[in-house]
Coordinates of C-alpha atoms and ligand atoms in Angstrom, one line a residue:
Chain A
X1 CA 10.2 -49.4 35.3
X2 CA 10.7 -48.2 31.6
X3 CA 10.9 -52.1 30.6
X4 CA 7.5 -52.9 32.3
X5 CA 5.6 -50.3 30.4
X6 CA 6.9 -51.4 27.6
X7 CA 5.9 -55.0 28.1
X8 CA 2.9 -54.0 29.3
X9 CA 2.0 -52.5 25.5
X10 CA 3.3 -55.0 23.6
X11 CA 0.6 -57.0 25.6
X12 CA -2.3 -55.1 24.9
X13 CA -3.4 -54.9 21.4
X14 CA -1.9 -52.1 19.6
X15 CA -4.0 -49.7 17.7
X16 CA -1.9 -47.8 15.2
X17 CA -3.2 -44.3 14.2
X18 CA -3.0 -43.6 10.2
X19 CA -3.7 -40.6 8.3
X20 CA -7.3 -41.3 7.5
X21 CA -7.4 -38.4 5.2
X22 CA -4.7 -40.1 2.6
X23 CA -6.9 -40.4 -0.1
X24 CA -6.9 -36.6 -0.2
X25 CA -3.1 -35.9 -1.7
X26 CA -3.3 -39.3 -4.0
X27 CA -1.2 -38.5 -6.9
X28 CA -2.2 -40.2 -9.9
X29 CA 0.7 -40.8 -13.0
X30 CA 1.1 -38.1 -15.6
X31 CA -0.2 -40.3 -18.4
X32 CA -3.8 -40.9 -16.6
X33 CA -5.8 -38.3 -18.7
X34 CA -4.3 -39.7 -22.1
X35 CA -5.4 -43.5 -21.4
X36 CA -9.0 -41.9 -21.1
X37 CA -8.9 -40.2 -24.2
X38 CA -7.1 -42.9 -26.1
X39 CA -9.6 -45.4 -24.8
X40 CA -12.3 -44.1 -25.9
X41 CA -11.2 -42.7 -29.4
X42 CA -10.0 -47.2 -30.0
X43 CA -13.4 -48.1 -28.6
X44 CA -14.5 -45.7 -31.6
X45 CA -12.3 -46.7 -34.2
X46 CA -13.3 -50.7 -33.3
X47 CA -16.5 -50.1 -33.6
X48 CA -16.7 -48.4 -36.8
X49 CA -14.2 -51.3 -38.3
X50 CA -16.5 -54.1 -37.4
X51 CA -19.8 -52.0 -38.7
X52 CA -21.8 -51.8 -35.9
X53 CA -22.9 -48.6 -37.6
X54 CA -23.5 -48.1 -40.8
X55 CA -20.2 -45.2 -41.7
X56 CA -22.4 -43.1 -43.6
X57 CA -23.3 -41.8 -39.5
X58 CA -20.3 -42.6 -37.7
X59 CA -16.8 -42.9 -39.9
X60 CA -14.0 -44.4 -37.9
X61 CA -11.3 -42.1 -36.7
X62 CA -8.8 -43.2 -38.9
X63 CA -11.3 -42.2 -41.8
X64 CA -11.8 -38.7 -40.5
X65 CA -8.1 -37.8 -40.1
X66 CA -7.2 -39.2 -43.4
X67 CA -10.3 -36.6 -44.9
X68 CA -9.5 -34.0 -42.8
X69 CA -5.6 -34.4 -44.2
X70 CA -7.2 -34.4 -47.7
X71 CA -9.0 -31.2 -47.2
X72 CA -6.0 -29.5 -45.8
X73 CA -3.9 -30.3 -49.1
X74 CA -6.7 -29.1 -51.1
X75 CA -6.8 -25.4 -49.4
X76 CA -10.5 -26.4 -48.2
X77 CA -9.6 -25.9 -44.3
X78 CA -7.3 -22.8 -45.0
X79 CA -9.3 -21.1 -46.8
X80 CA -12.4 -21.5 -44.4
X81 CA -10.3 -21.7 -40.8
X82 CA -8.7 -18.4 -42.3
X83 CA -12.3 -16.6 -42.9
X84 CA -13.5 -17.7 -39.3
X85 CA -10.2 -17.0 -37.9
X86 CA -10.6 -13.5 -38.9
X87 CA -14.0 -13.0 -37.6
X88 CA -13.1 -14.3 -34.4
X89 CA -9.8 -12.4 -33.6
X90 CA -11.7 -9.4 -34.6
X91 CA -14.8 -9.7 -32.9
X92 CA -12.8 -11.4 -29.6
X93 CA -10.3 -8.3 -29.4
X94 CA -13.3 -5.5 -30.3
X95 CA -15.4 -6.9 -27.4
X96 CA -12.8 -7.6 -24.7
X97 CA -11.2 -4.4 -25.2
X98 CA -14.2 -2.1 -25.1
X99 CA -14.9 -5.2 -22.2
X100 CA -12.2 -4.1 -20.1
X101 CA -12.7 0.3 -20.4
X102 CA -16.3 0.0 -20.0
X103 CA -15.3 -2.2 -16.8
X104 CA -13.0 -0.3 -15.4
X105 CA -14.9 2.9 -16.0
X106 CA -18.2 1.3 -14.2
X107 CA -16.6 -0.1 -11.4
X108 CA -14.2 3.2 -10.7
X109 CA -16.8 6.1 -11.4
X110 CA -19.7 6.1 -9.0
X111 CA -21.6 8.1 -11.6
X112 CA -21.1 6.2 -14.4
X113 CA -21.8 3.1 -12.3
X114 CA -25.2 4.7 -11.6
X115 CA -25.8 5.2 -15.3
X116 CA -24.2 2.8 -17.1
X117 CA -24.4 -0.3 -15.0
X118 CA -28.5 -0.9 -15.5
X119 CA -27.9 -0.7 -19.0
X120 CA -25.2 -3.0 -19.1
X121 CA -27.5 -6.0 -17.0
X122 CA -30.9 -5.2 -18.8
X123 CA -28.7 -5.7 -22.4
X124 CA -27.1 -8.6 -21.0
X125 CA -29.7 -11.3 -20.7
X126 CA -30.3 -11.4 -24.7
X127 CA -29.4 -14.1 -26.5
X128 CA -27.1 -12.6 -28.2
X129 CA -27.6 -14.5 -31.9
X130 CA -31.2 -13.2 -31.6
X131 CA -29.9 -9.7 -32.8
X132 CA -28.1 -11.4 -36.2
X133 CA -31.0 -10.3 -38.6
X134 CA -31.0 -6.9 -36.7
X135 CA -27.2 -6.6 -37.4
X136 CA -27.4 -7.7 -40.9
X137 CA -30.2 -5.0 -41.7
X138 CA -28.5 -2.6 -40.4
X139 CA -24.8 -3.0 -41.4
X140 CA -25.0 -5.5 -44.3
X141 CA -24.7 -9.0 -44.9
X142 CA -20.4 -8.7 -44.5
X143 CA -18.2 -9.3 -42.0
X144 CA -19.3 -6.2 -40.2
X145 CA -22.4 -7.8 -39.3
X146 CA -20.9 -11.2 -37.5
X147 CA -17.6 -9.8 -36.0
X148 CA -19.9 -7.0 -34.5
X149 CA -22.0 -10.0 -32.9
X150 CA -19.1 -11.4 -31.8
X151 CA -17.8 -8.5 -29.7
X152 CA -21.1 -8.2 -28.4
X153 CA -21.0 -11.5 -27.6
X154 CA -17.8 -11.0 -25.8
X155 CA -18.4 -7.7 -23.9
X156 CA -20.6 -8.4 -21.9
X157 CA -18.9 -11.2 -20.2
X158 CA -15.9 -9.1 -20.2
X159 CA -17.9 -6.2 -18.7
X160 CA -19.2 -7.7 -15.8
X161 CA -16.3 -9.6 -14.9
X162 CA -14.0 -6.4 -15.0
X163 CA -16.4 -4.3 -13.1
X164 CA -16.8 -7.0 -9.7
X165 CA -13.1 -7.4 -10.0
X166 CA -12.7 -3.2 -10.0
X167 CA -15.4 -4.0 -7.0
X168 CA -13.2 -6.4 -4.9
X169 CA -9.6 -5.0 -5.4
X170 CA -9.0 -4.2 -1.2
X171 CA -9.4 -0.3 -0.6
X172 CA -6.4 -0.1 1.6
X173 CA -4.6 -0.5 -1.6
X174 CA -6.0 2.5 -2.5
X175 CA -5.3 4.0 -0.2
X176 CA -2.1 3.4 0.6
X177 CA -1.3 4.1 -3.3
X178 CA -2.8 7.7 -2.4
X179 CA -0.8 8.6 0.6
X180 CA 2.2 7.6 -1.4
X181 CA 0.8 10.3 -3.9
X182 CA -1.2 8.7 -7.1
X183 CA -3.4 10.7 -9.3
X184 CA -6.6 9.0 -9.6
X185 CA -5.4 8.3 -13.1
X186 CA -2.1 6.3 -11.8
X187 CA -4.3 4.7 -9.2
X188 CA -6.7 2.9 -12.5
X189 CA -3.2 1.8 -13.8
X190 CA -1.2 1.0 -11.5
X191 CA -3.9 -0.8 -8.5
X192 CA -7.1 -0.6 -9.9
X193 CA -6.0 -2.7 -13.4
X194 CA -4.0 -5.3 -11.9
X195 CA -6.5 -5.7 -8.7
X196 CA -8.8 -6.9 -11.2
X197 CA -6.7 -8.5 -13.6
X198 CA -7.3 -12.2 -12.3
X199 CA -11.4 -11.4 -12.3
X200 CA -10.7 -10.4 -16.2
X201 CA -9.1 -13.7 -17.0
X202 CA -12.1 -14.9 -15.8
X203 CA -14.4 -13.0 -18.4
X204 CA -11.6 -13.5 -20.9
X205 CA -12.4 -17.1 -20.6
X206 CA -15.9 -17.3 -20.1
X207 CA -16.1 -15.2 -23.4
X208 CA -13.7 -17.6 -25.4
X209 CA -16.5 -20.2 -25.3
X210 CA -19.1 -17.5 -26.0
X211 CA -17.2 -16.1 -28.9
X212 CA -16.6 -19.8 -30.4
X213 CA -20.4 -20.2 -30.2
X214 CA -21.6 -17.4 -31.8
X215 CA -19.0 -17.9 -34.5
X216 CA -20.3 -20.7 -35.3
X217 CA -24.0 -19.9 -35.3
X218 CA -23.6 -16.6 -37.3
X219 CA -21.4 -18.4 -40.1
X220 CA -24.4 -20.9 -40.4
X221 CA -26.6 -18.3 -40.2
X222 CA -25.4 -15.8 -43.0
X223 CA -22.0 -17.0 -44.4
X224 CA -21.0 -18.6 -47.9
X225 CA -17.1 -19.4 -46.1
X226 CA -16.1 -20.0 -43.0
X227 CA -16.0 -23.5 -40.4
X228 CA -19.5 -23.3 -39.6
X229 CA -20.6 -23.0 -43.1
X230 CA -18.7 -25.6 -44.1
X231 CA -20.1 -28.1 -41.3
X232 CA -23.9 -27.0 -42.1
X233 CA -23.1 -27.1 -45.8
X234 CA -21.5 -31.1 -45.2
X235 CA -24.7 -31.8 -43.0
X236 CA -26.9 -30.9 -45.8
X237 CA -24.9 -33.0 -48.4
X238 CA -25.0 -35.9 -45.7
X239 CA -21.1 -35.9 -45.8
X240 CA -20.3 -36.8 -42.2
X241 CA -16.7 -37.3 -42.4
X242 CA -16.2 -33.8 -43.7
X243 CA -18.7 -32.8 -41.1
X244 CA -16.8 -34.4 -38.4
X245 CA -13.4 -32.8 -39.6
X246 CA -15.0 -29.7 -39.2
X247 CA -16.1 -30.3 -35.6
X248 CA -12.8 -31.5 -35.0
X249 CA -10.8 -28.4 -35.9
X250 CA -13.3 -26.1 -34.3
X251 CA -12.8 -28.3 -31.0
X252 CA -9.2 -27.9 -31.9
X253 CA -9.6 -23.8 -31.9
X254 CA -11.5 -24.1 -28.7
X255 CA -8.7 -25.8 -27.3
X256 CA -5.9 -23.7 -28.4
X257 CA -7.9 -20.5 -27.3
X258 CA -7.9 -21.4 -23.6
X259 CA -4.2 -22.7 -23.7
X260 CA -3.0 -19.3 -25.7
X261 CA -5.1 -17.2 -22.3
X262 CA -3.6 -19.3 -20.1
X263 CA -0.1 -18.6 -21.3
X264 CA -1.3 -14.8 -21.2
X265 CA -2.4 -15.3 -17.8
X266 CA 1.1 -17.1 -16.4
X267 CA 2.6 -14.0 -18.1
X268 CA 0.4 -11.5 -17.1
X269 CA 0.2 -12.6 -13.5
X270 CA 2.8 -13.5 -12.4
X271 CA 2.4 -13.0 -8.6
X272 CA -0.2 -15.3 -8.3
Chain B
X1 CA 7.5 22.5 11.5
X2 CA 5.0 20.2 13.1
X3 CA 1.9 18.6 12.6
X4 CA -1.5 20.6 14.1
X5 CA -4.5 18.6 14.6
X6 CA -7.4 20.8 16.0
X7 CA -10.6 20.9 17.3
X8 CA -11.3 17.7 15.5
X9 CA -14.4 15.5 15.7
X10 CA -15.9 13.1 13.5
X11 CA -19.4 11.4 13.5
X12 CA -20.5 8.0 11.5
X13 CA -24.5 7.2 10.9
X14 CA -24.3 3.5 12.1
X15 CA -26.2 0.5 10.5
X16 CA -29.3 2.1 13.0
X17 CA -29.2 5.2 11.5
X18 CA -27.9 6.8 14.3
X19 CA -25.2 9.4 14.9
X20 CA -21.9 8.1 16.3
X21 CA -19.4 10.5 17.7
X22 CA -16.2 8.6 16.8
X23 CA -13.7 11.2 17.8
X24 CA -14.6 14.4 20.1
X25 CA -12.6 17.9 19.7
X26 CA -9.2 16.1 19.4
X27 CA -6.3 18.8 19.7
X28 CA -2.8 17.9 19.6
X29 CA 0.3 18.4 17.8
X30 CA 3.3 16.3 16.8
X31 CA 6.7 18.2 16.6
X32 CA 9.4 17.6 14.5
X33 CA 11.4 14.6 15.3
X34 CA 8.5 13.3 17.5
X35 CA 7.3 9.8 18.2
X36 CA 3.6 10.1 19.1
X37 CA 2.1 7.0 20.0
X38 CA -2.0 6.7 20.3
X39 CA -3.3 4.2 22.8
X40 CA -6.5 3.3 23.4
X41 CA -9.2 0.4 24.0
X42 CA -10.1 -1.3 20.8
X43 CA -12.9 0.6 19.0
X44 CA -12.2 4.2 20.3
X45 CA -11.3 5.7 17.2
X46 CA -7.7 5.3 17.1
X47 CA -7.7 4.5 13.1
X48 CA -10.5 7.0 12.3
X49 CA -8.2 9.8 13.8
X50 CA -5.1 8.3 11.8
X51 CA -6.9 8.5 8.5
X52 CA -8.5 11.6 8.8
X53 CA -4.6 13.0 9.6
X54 CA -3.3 10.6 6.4
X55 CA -5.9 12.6 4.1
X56 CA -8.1 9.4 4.1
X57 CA -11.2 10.6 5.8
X58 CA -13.1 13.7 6.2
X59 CA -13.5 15.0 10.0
X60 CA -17.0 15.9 10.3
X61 CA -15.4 19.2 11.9
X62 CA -12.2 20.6 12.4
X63 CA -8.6 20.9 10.8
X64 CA -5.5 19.2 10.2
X65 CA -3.0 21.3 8.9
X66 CA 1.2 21.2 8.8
X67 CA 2.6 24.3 10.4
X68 CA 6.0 25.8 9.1
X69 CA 6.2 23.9 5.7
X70 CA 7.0 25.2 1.8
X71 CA 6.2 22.3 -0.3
X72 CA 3.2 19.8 -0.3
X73 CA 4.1 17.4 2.7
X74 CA 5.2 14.1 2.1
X75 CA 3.3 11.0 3.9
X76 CA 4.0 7.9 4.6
X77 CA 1.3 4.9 5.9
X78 CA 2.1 1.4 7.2
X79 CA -1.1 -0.5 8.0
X80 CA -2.0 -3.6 10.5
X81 CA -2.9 -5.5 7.0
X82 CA 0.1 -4.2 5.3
X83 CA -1.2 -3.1 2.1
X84 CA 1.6 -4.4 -0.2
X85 CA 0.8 -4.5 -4.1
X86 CA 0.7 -7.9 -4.4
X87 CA 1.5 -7.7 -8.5
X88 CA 5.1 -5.8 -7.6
X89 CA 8.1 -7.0 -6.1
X90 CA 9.9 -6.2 -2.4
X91 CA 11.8 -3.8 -4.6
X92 CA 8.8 -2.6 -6.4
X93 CA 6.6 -1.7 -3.6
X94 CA 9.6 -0.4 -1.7
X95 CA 9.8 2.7 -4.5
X96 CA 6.0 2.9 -5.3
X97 CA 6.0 6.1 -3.3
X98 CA 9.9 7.5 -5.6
X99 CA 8.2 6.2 -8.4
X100 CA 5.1 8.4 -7.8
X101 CA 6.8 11.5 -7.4
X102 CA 8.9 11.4 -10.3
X103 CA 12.4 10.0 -9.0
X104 CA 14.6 9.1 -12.2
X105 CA 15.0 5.1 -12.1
X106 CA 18.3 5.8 -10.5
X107 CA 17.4 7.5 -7.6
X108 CA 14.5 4.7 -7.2
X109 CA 17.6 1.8 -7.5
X110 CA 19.8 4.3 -4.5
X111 CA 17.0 4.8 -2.1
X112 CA 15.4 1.5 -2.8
X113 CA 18.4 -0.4 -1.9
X114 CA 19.6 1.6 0.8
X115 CA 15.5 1.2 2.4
X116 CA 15.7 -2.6 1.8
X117 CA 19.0 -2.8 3.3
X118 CA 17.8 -1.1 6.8
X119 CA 15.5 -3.1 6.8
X120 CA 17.2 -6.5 6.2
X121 CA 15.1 -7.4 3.1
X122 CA 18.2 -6.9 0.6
X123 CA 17.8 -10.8 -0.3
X124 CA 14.3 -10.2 -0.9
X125 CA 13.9 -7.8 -3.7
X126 CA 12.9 -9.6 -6.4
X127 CA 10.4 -11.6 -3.9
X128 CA 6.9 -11.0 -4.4
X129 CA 5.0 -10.3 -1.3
X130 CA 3.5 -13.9 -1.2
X131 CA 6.5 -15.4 -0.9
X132 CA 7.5 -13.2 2.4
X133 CA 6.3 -13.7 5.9
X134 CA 4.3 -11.8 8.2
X135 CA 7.2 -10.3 9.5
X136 CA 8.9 -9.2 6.1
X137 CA 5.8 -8.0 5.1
X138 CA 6.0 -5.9 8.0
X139 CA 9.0 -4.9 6.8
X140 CA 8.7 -4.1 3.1
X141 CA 5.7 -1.8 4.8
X142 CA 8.2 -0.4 6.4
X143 CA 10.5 0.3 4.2
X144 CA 7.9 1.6 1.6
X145 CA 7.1 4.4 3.7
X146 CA 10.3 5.3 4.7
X147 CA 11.6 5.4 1.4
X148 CA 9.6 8.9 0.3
X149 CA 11.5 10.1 3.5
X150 CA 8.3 11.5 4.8
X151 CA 7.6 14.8 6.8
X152 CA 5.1 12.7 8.6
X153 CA 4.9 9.0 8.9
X154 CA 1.7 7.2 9.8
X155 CA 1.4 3.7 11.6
X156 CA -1.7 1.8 11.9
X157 CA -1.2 -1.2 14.7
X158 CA 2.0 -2.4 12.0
X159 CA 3.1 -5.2 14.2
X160 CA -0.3 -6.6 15.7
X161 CA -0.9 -9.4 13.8
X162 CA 2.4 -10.8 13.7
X163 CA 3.3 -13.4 16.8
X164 CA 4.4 -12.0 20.3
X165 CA 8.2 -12.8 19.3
X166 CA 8.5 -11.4 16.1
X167 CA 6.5 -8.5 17.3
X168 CA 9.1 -8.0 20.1
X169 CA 12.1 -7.9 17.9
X170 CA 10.1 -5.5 15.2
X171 CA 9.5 -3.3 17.8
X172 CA 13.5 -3.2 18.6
X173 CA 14.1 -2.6 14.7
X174 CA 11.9 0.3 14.2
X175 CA 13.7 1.6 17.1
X176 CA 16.9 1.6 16.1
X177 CA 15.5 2.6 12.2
X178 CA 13.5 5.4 13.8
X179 CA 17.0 6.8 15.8
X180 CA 18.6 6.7 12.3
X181 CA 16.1 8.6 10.6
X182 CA 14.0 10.5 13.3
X183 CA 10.9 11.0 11.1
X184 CA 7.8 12.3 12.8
X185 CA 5.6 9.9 13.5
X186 CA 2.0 9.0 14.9
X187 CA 1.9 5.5 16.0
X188 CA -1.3 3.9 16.7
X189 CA -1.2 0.5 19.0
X190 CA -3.5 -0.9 22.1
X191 CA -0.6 -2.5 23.5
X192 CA 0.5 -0.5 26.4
X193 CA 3.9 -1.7 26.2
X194 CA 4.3 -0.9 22.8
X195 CA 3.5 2.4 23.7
X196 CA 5.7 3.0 26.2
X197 CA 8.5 1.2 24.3
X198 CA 8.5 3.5 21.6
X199 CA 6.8 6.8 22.4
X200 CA 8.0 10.1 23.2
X201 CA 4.7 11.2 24.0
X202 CA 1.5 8.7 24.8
X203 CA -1.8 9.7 23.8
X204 CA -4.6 7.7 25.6
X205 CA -7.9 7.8 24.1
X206 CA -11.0 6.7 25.8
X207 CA -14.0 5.5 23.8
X208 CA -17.8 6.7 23.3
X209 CA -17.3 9.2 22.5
X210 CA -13.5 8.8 21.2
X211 CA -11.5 11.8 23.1
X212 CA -8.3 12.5 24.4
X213 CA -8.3 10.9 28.1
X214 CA -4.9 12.0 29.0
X215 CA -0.8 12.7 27.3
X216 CA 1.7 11.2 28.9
X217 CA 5.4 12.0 28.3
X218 CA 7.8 9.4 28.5
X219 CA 11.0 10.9 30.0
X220 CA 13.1 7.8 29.1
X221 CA 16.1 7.4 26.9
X222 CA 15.1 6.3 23.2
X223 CA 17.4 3.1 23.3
X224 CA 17.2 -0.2 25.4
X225 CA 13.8 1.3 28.1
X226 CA 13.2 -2.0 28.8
X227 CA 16.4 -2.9 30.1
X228 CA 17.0 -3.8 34.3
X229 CA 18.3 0.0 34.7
X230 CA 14.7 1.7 33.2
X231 CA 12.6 -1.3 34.2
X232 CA 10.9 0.0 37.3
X233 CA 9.8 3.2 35.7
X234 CA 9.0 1.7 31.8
X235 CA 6.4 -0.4 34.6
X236 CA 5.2 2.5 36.1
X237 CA 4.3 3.9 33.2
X238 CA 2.3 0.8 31.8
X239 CA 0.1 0.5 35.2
X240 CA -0.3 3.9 35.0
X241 CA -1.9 3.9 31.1
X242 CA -3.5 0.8 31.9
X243 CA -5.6 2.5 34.9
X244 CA -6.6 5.1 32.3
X245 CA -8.2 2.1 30.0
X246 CA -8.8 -0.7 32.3
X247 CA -12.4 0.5 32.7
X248 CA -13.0 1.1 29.0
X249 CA -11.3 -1.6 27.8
X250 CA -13.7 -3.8 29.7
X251 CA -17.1 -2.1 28.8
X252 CA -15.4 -2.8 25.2
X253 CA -15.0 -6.7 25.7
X254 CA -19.0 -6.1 27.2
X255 CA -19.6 -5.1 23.8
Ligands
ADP1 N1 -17.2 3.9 8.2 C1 -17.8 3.8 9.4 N2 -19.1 3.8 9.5 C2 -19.7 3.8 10.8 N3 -19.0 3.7 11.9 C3 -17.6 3.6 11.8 C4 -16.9 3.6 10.6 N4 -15.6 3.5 10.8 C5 -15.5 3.4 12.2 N5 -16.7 3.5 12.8 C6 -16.9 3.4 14.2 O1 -16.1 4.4 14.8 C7 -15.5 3.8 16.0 C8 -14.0 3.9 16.0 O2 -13.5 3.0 15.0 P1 -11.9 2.8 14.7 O3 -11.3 4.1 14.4 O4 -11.8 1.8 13.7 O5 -11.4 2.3 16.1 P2 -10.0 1.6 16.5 O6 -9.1 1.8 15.4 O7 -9.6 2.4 17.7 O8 -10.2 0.2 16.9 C9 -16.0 2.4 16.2 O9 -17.1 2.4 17.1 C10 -16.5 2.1 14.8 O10 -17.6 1.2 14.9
MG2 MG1 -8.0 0.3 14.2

């Protein structure tokens, strides 16, 4: 019996069912992103060698890295990654900090909610670099001016990120921290904060581009030192591979930005 | 001591804008040492009635008070979705409710340990709650709540969202945990057996409006009801709640 069925579907033609959705887990190799990266930096280089363009607009890579090492040996890049470095820091931890209270205070008070939150959305849609000659009028031409349009820059992001994440941490967490007897105070610290902790990240990094942006724009703006016065400054003199270097380094601070949060973020939140 | 609830009623304005009586004059009281279980259709107001006696709600009227106590009671809550910190540990979350009332860190290590232990999550301390399944979870809820050895411990459906097999052997657990430490409780479940399992007294609660249909006192032993000696009467029991609900619980599935 058990032999004739199983001559039987030999017979017939077998269809053999495979995962159709395979393509969906397809690993690719570690190196992958590099080759991309690599390629496209030799296409560069290759066609800068054989002067396709003239180098006066696009220097080969190798010319920009042998510039840029120049103008680290001569203190140009310290002394003007320092200057923006400052601004930065300053500006990014003013406005994330005053971010996160102001946050955490609109999303736990219902009253200030009420009062604070319009304010908060009819300030936010402004470009923010709009209110540089504003700033500089009223608290000088100095660093005041640009790390305070910086932190502005940041806190709003930072704002409106903390206050939806205040929004969506569960109320039976609440709750529950109150029948185990929080203060409202202990409840902010010890649910409300890290409820919303993953929805700050969020701001935190939105606002790292932001801040990187208006950096720039305020140096070119109204600054003798700093990266993006030294990129406008190359522009105007028509130097484009001291231009590029500059770009390069700022790309450079972009990227170390996100990886520094995202190491704060593995530490920070661990659970997740 | 024990545990007054009185002439209780709560109303909700619904998404019509009209007035829903939730709960109507509840009275009851849970004594010390007592195992109150609250059964009823789904939608009758079981958790509204739980909350308002966990603090967590307002009753439109009436009181709640503890009778025969010094200090501030001590409460503790396990929910259906239970409501662990996610960003602290088994361990953690297990002396949320020490940690809150000012236990010195060693105190918090004793009573942690001892809580995790009854509860067969000593392997699991340093676990975050992702990590755990339903049924742990369940646990760590559990042990949470009895950790601040409450005067008054409140459960919201625990086990109804774990599977029928785990539910059954959670149910023998807090059982033998509940003989151990006798807290009062108030249980709220719509499974009739569940009721019956663990209940001194049963509460059955019929819906719109919510109000107290009938108490039922279950004169059986607190250890193995369900076994072929207790059988015929743990039944009788059931079919004799279910009669109570049958009706509402079908208007509810209506719904
Ligand atoms: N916040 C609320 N607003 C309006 N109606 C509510 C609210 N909470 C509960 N209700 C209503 O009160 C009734 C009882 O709800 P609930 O206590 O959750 O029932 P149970 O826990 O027994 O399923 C339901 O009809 C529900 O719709
Ligand atoms: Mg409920």
């Amino acid at each position: 019996m058990e032999k004739s069925i199983e001559q039987t579907s030999q017979k017939t033609n077998r269809k053999v069912i495979k995962n159709r959705v395979a393509y969906l887990d397809k690993q690719v190799p570690f190196y992958t992103p590099f080759v991309g990266i690599l390629g496209l930096l030799l296409l560069w280089e290759l066609i800068a060698q054989l002067g396709f363009v003239s180098p006066l607009f696009l220097p080969a890579p190798s010319v920009i890295i042998t510039t840029g090492w120049e103008m680290l040996t001569n203190g140009e890049i310290i002394s003007n990654l320092s200057a923006s470095l400052y601004r930065i820091l300053m500006g990014y931890a003013l406005g994330s900090v005053f971010g996160i209270l102001v946050g955490l205070i609109l999303g736990f008070f219902r009253t200030a909610d009420a009062i604070g939150t319009p304010i908060v959305y009819s300030i936010y849609p402004i470009p923010k670099i709009a209110l540089l000659p504003l700033f500089i009028l009223w608290l000088g031409i100095g660093e005041l001016s640009k790390v305070t349009i910086i932190a502005l820059g940041v806190f709003f992001p930072v704002v409106i990120n903390t206050f939806s994440g205040v929004k969506n941490v569960d109320p039976l967490l609440v709750k529950a921290a109150v029948t185990f007897g929080s203060s409202r105070f202990n409840v902010i610290r010890k649910v409300i904060l890290p409820g919303a902790l993953p929805m700050i990240f969020a701001g935190l990094k939105l606002a790292a581009g932001t801040s990187l942006l208006l950096l720039v724009s305020a140096e070119m703006i109204a600054a003798q030192e700093g990266l993006g016065s030294m990129v406008l400054h190359y522009g105007n003199l028509m130097i484009i591979s001291k231009l590029m270097v500059g770009v390069l380094i700022l790309s450079l601070l972009g990227l170390t930005f996100n990886k520094v949060l995202k190491w704060l973020e593995g530490k920070l939140i661990p659970w997740q | 001591m024990k545990i007054v609830i009185e002439n209780v009623i709560k109303k909700f304005i619904d998404a019509k804008k009209n007035e829903v009586t939730a709960l109507n004059d509840i009275n009851f009281s849970i004594n010390e040492e007592e195992f109150v279980v609250l059964v009823g259709p789904s939608g009758c107001g079981k958790s509204t009635l739980l909350n308002i006696v966990g603090g967590l709600l307002s009753p439109t009227s009436g009181d709640v008070y503890f009778d025969g106590i010094e200090q501030d009671p001590t409460l503790g809550i396990v929910f259906q979705e239970n409501a662990l910190f996610p960003w602290r540990t088994v361990f953690q979350n297990v002396v949320y409710g020490l940690e809150e009332r000012g236990a010195s860190k060693k105190e918090q290590k004793e009573i942690g340990n001892h809580y995790l232990d009854m509860v067969g999550l000593a392997d699991f301390r340093d676990a975050y709650p992702k990590q755990l399944s339903g049924g742990m979870k369940q646990r760590a809820g559990i042990a949470r709540a009895l950790a601040v050895e409450p005067d008054l411990l409140l459960m919201d459906e625990p086990f109804s969202a774990l599977d029928a097999q785990t539910r059954t052997l959670m149910q023998e657990e807090l059982l033998t945990i509940w003989n151990r430490t006798r807290l009062s409780t108030l249980y709220v479940t719509h499974n009739i057996q569940e009721a019956v399992y663990l209940a001194d007294r049963v509460i059955v609660l019929s819906r719109h409006p919510g109000q107290i249909k009938q108490i039922i006192h279950i004169d059986l032993p607190k250890t193995k009801r369900n076994s072929e000696e207790h059988i015929q009467q743990f039944n009788r029991y059931s079919e004799e709640i279910w009669e109570l609900i049958r009706h509402d619980a079908q208007k509810a599935l209506k719904e």
